[in-house]
Amino acid sequence: MARSVDEITGSKRLRRMRKADWSRRLVRETELTVNDLIWPIFLIEGENRVEDIAAMPGVQRLSVDRAVKAAEEAVSLGIPAIATFPNVAMEKRDTTGSHALDDDNLINRATRAIKAAVPEIGIITDAALDPFTDHGHDGILRDGIIVNDESVAQIARAAVSQAAAGADIVAPSDMMDGRIGAIRDALDEAGFQDVALMSYATKFASACYGPYREAIGTSGLLKGDKKTYYIDPANTEEALRETEADLAEGADMVMVKPGLPYLDICHRVKETFQVPTYVYQVSGEYAMIEAAAANGWIDGERIMMESLLAFKRAGCDGILTYFAPRAARLLRG
Ligand code: PBG
């Protein structure tokens, strides 16, 4: 005789609490708020300039004055911080990325302008060299090799220049060994004890960065790949060792990048270290959602919110996402 459902479940019916909106809200375990959002923005030279990025519909490169407006919008939406990425004029790029050290480069000018006009926003800057090199790699290229120690020295100096311009958090995305400790030392020596370090601790050699490279103008430059310094997408233990090393060197916050395909890494990092953990929902992830939504194949808005919630469920404390202003608007009703 077939058992009744009550016999099978022992009368434990999980649907009871799913029956209405009020009961679903009562048992909800994870919540996404605007406090979880970090908005990455792209910078270009000029004034009152806004340029579309083909592979990232809805995302634009902004001149510094427009970036200030974006920062104002972020504050009005309650977004705590923005992260800036520059599209540097081609004639300023060279093999060593020397323009990264210029106190008046595009990143630093944007930081100063935003700090002056919108002091309440947090500013996160990337100290990697790729926007400044003529080969698109994150470090210095010599005889076909991205040289580690020389790159670290250059990146540490770039970080000090960014802190001097007013950056609140320096977030090096280059994956050179020893960069976190070297940047911490350099910042402390220069009197920037209060500038925090967000390590791109587990940055994978992913295919999801394509649209970003279009945005900052490195896609045409990059020769070869970044597999000699980013982590192999197959490796979890190595990602945990990298996180451990970066924390020991002085990282205040750690990041997992890309996002959705690496949710397991987010979960493992948070569970293992219990430190402030962030995730970067990168350009390719954004592009995939936007492309499917534009075709009418998915409900873009719902997928956006579901993907962001998934990061919170996995244990992340915050999310760098190009959806930040749109998600913030929805969250604020
Ligand atoms: C490089 C860097 C990358 C991103 C930000 N900084 C990856 C790369 O070009 O290899 C990717 C961000 C995104 O795809 O949204 N330092």
Coordinates of C-alpha atoms and ligand atoms in Angstrom, one line a residue:
M1 CA 0.0 0.0 0.0
A2 CA 1.4 3.4 -1.0
R3 CA 2.1 5.7 2.0
S4 CA 0.2 8.9 2.3
V5 CA 2.1 12.2 2.0
D6 CA 1.8 12.7 5.8
E7 CA 3.3 9.3 6.4
I8 CA 6.2 10.1 4.0
T9 CA 6.9 13.5 5.4
G10 CA 6.0 12.9 9.0
S11 CA 3.7 15.9 8.5
K12 CA 6.8 18.2 7.9
R13 CA 5.4 20.3 5.1
L14 CA 7.9 22.9 4.0
R15 CA 5.3 24.5 1.8
R16 CA 3.4 25.8 4.8
M17 CA 5.7 28.8 5.1
R18 CA 5.8 29.4 1.4
K19 CA 2.1 30.0 1.1
A20 CA 1.9 33.8 1.2
D21 CA 4.2 36.8 0.7
W22 CA 4.1 37.6 4.4
S23 CA 5.2 34.1 5.5
R24 CA 7.9 34.0 2.8
R25 CA 9.2 37.3 4.1
L26 CA 9.2 36.0 7.7
V27 CA 11.4 33.0 6.8
R28 CA 13.7 34.8 4.4
E29 CA 17.3 34.1 5.3
T30 CA 19.2 36.5 3.0
E31 CA 18.6 40.1 2.1
L32 CA 20.2 42.3 -0.5
T33 CA 20.4 46.0 0.3
V34 CA 21.9 49.0 -1.3
N35 CA 24.7 48.8 1.4
D36 CA 25.9 45.7 -0.5
L37 CA 26.6 47.5 -3.8
I38 CA 29.9 48.9 -5.2
W39 CA 29.5 50.6 -8.6
P40 CA 32.5 50.2 -11.0
I41 CA 32.6 53.2 -13.5
F42 CA 34.8 53.8 -16.5
L43 CA 36.7 57.1 -17.1
I44 CA 37.8 58.9 -20.2
E45 CA 39.5 62.2 -21.0
G46 CA 37.6 65.3 -22.0
E47 CA 34.7 67.2 -20.7
N48 CA 31.0 66.3 -20.7
R49 CA 31.8 63.2 -22.6
V50 CA 29.8 60.0 -22.4
E51 CA 30.7 57.0 -24.6
D52 CA 28.7 53.8 -25.0
I53 CA 30.5 50.5 -24.7
A54 CA 29.1 48.1 -27.3
A55 CA 29.4 44.9 -25.3
M56 CA 28.0 46.5 -22.1
P57 CA 24.7 48.1 -23.0
G58 CA 23.7 50.7 -20.4
V59 CA 27.3 51.2 -19.3
Q60 CA 29.4 54.2 -20.5
R61 CA 32.8 55.7 -20.3
L62 CA 32.5 59.1 -18.5
S63 CA 34.7 62.2 -18.5
V64 CA 35.7 63.3 -15.0
D65 CA 32.9 65.9 -14.7
R66 CA 30.4 63.2 -15.6
A67 CA 32.0 60.8 -13.2
V68 CA 31.4 63.4 -10.4
K69 CA 27.7 63.3 -11.5
A70 CA 27.7 59.5 -11.3
A71 CA 29.2 59.7 -7.7
E72 CA 26.4 62.2 -6.8
E73 CA 23.8 59.7 -8.2
A74 CA 25.5 56.9 -6.2
V75 CA 25.1 58.9 -3.0
S76 CA 21.5 59.8 -3.7
L77 CA 20.8 56.1 -4.2
G78 CA 22.6 55.1 -1.0
I79 CA 25.4 53.2 -2.8
P80 CA 28.4 53.3 -0.4
A81 CA 31.3 53.2 -2.8
I82 CA 32.4 53.4 -6.4
A83 CA 35.4 51.8 -8.2
T84 CA 37.1 53.7 -11.0
F85 CA 38.7 52.2 -14.1
P86 CA 40.4 54.6 -16.7
N87 CA 40.6 54.4 -20.5
V88 CA 44.0 56.0 -20.8
A89 CA 45.0 57.9 -24.0
M90 CA 47.0 55.5 -26.2
E91 CA 50.0 57.9 -26.4
K92 CA 50.4 57.8 -22.6
R93 CA 50.8 53.9 -22.5
D94 CA 54.2 52.3 -22.5
T95 CA 55.8 48.9 -21.7
T96 CA 56.2 49.7 -18.0
G97 CA 52.9 51.6 -17.5
S98 CA 54.9 54.6 -16.2
H99 CA 51.9 56.9 -16.5
A100 CA 50.4 55.0 -13.5
L101 CA 52.8 57.0 -11.4
D102 CA 51.7 60.4 -12.6
D103 CA 49.8 62.2 -9.8
D104 CA 47.8 63.9 -12.5
N105 CA 46.7 60.8 -14.5
L106 CA 43.0 60.2 -15.2
I107 CA 42.4 58.0 -12.1
N108 CA 43.9 60.5 -9.8
R109 CA 42.2 63.5 -11.3
A110 CA 38.8 61.7 -11.1
T111 CA 39.5 60.8 -7.4
R112 CA 40.3 64.4 -6.5
A113 CA 37.3 65.8 -8.4
I114 CA 34.9 63.3 -6.8
K115 CA 36.3 63.7 -3.3
A116 CA 36.0 67.5 -3.6
A117 CA 32.4 67.4 -4.8
V118 CA 31.0 64.2 -3.1
P119 CA 33.1 63.6 0.0
E120 CA 30.7 61.1 1.5
I121 CA 31.3 58.4 -1.2
G122 CA 33.9 55.8 -0.8
I123 CA 36.4 55.6 -3.6
I124 CA 38.1 52.4 -4.6
T125 CA 41.0 52.6 -7.1
D126 CA 42.8 49.7 -8.9
A127 CA 46.6 49.9 -8.8
A128 CA 47.2 47.3 -11.5
L129 CA 49.2 48.6 -14.5
D130 CA 47.0 47.3 -17.4
P131 CA 45.3 50.6 -18.2
F132 CA 48.7 52.1 -18.6
T133 CA 50.7 49.5 -20.5
D134 CA 50.9 49.3 -24.3
H135 CA 50.6 45.5 -24.1
G136 CA 47.5 45.4 -21.8
H137 CA 49.2 43.2 -19.2
D138 CA 48.9 44.1 -15.5
G139 CA 52.6 44.3 -14.9
I140 CA 55.9 45.1 -16.6
L141 CA 56.7 43.0 -19.6
R142 CA 60.3 42.1 -20.2
D143 CA 61.4 39.5 -22.8
G144 CA 58.0 38.0 -22.9
I145 CA 57.7 37.7 -19.1
I146 CA 55.6 39.7 -16.7
V147 CA 58.3 40.4 -14.2
N148 CA 57.0 40.1 -10.6
D149 CA 59.2 42.2 -8.3
E150 CA 59.7 45.2 -10.5
S151 CA 56.0 45.3 -11.2
V152 CA 55.3 45.1 -7.4
A153 CA 57.5 48.1 -6.8
Q154 CA 55.8 50.1 -9.5
I155 CA 52.3 49.1 -8.3
A156 CA 53.2 50.1 -4.8
R157 CA 54.2 53.6 -6.0
A158 CA 51.0 53.9 -8.0
A159 CA 49.0 53.0 -4.9
V160 CA 50.7 55.8 -2.9
S161 CA 49.9 58.2 -5.7
Q162 CA 46.2 57.1 -5.6
A163 CA 46.1 57.4 -1.8
A164 CA 47.5 60.9 -2.1
A165 CA 44.7 61.8 -4.5
G166 CA 42.2 60.7 -1.9
A167 CA 41.4 57.0 -2.6
D168 CA 39.9 55.4 0.4
I169 CA 40.5 51.8 -0.6
V170 CA 43.3 50.6 -2.9
A171 CA 42.4 47.4 -4.7
P172 CA 45.2 45.9 -6.7
S173 CA 43.9 43.5 -9.4
D174 CA 47.3 42.4 -10.8
M175 CA 47.9 39.2 -8.9
M176 CA 51.7 39.8 -8.5
D177 CA 53.2 37.9 -5.6
G178 CA 53.9 40.1 -2.5
R179 CA 52.0 43.1 -3.8
I180 CA 49.7 43.4 -0.7
G181 CA 52.5 43.6 1.8
A182 CA 54.5 45.9 -0.5
I183 CA 51.6 48.3 -0.9
R184 CA 50.8 48.2 2.8
D185 CA 54.4 49.2 3.6
A186 CA 54.5 51.9 1.0
L187 CA 51.2 53.4 2.2
D188 CA 52.2 53.3 5.8
E189 CA 55.6 54.9 5.1
A190 CA 53.8 57.7 3.2
G191 CA 51.4 58.3 6.1
F192 CA 48.4 56.6 4.6
Q193 CA 47.7 54.2 7.5
D194 CA 43.9 54.7 7.1
V195 CA 43.8 53.8 3.4
A196 CA 42.4 50.2 3.3
L197 CA 43.5 47.4 1.0
M198 CA 40.9 45.3 -0.9
S199 CA 42.8 42.4 -2.4
Y200 CA 41.6 40.8 -5.6
A201 CA 42.8 37.7 -3.8
T202 CA 41.2 35.1 -6.0
K203 CA 41.3 36.5 -9.5
F204 CA 40.9 33.7 -12.0
A205 CA 42.2 33.5 -15.6
S206 CA 38.7 33.8 -16.9
A207 CA 37.1 34.4 -20.3
C208 CA 34.6 36.7 -18.6
Y209 CA 36.7 39.9 -18.9
G210 CA 36.3 40.6 -22.6
P211 CA 33.9 43.6 -22.5
Y212 CA 36.0 45.3 -19.8
R213 CA 39.0 45.2 -22.0
E214 CA 36.9 46.9 -24.7
A215 CA 35.9 49.5 -22.1
I216 CA 39.4 50.4 -21.1
G217 CA 40.9 49.9 -24.6
T218 CA 43.2 47.0 -23.9
S219 CA 41.5 44.3 -26.0
G220 CA 43.4 45.3 -29.2
L221 CA 46.7 45.5 -27.3
L222 CA 46.8 42.3 -25.3
K223 CA 49.1 39.6 -26.7
G224 CA 48.9 36.2 -25.2
D225 CA 46.9 35.7 -22.0
K226 CA 47.2 36.3 -18.2
K227 CA 47.6 32.6 -17.2
T228 CA 51.1 33.2 -15.7
Y229 CA 49.6 35.5 -13.0
Y230 CA 45.9 34.9 -12.6
I231 CA 44.6 31.7 -11.0
D232 CA 43.6 28.6 -13.0
P233 CA 39.8 28.3 -13.0
A234 CA 40.3 24.7 -11.9
N235 CA 41.9 25.5 -8.6
T236 CA 40.1 26.0 -5.2
E237 CA 43.0 25.2 -2.8
E238 CA 45.3 27.6 -4.6
A239 CA 42.6 30.3 -4.3
L240 CA 42.4 29.7 -0.6
R241 CA 46.2 29.8 -0.2
E242 CA 46.3 33.1 -2.2
T243 CA 43.6 34.5 0.2
E244 CA 45.6 33.4 3.2
A245 CA 48.7 35.0 1.9
D246 CA 47.0 38.3 1.1
L247 CA 45.4 38.4 4.6
A248 CA 48.8 37.7 6.2
E249 CA 50.3 40.5 4.2
G250 CA 47.7 43.0 5.4
A251 CA 44.6 42.9 3.2
D252 CA 41.6 44.4 5.0
M253 CA 39.1 42.9 2.6
V254 CA 39.3 40.2 0.0
M255 CA 37.5 39.7 -3.3
V256 CA 36.6 36.8 -5.6
K257 CA 36.5 37.5 -9.3
P258 CA 34.5 36.7 -11.5
G259 CA 31.3 36.1 -9.6
L260 CA 28.5 33.6 -10.5
P261 CA 30.8 30.9 -12.0
Y262 CA 32.9 31.1 -8.8
L263 CA 30.1 31.1 -6.1
D264 CA 31.7 28.0 -4.5
I265 CA 34.9 30.0 -4.0
C266 CA 33.0 32.9 -2.4
H267 CA 31.5 30.4 0.0
R268 CA 34.8 28.7 0.8
V269 CA 36.6 32.0 1.3
K270 CA 34.0 33.4 3.7
E271 CA 33.7 30.1 5.6
T272 CA 37.4 29.6 5.9
F273 CA 38.6 33.1 6.9
Q274 CA 35.5 35.0 8.2
V275 CA 36.8 38.3 6.8
P276 CA 35.1 41.0 4.8
T277 CA 34.5 39.2 1.5
Y278 CA 33.5 40.8 -1.8
V279 CA 32.8 39.6 -5.3
Y280 CA 33.1 41.2 -8.7
Q281 CA 30.3 40.4 -11.0
V282 CA 32.4 41.1 -14.1
S283 CA 31.8 42.6 -17.5
G284 CA 31.2 39.3 -19.3
E285 CA 28.6 38.2 -16.7
Y286 CA 26.9 41.6 -17.2
A287 CA 27.0 41.2 -21.0
M288 CA 25.5 37.7 -20.9
I289 CA 22.5 38.8 -18.9
E290 CA 22.0 42.0 -21.0
A291 CA 22.2 40.1 -24.3
A292 CA 19.7 37.5 -23.2
A293 CA 17.4 40.1 -21.8
A294 CA 17.6 42.2 -25.0
N295 CA 16.5 39.2 -27.0
G296 CA 13.5 38.7 -24.7
W297 CA 14.8 35.3 -23.7
I298 CA 15.0 36.1 -19.9
D299 CA 13.5 38.6 -17.6
G300 CA 16.7 40.8 -17.2
E301 CA 15.5 42.6 -14.1
R302 CA 14.6 39.4 -12.2
I303 CA 17.8 37.7 -13.3
M304 CA 19.8 40.7 -12.1
M305 CA 18.3 40.7 -8.7
E306 CA 18.5 36.9 -8.4
S307 CA 22.2 36.9 -9.3
L308 CA 23.0 39.6 -6.7
L309 CA 21.0 37.8 -4.0
A310 CA 23.0 34.6 -4.8
F311 CA 26.2 36.4 -3.9
K312 CA 24.8 37.3 -0.5
R313 CA 23.6 33.8 0.0
A314 CA 27.1 32.5 -0.7
G315 CA 28.4 34.7 2.0
C316 CA 29.6 37.8 0.3
D317 CA 29.5 41.1 2.2
G318 CA 29.3 43.2 -0.9
I319 CA 29.3 43.1 -4.7
L320 CA 31.1 45.1 -7.4
T321 CA 28.5 45.2 -10.1
Y322 CA 27.7 47.3 -13.2
F323 CA 24.0 46.8 -12.2
A324 CA 24.6 48.8 -9.0
P325 CA 22.5 51.9 -9.9
R326 CA 19.7 49.9 -11.4
A327 CA 19.6 47.4 -8.5
A328 CA 19.7 50.3 -6.0
R329 CA 16.7 52.0 -7.7
L330 CA 14.7 48.7 -7.5
L331 CA 15.7 48.1 -3.9
R332 CA 14.6 51.6 -3.0
G333 CA 11.3 51.0 -4.7
Ligands
PBG1 C1 42.9 43.9 -14.9 C2 41.4 44.0 -14.7 C3 40.5 43.1 -15.2 C4 39.2 43.5 -14.8 C5 39.4 44.7 -14.0 N1 40.8 44.9 -13.9 C6 40.7 41.8 -16.0 C7 41.5 41.8 -17.2 O1 41.4 42.8 -18.0 O2 42.2 40.9 -17.3 C8 37.9 42.9 -15.2 C9 36.7 43.6 -14.8 C10 35.5 43.1 -15.6 O3 35.6 42.2 -16.5 O4 34.4 43.7 -15.4 N2 43.7 44.4 -13.9

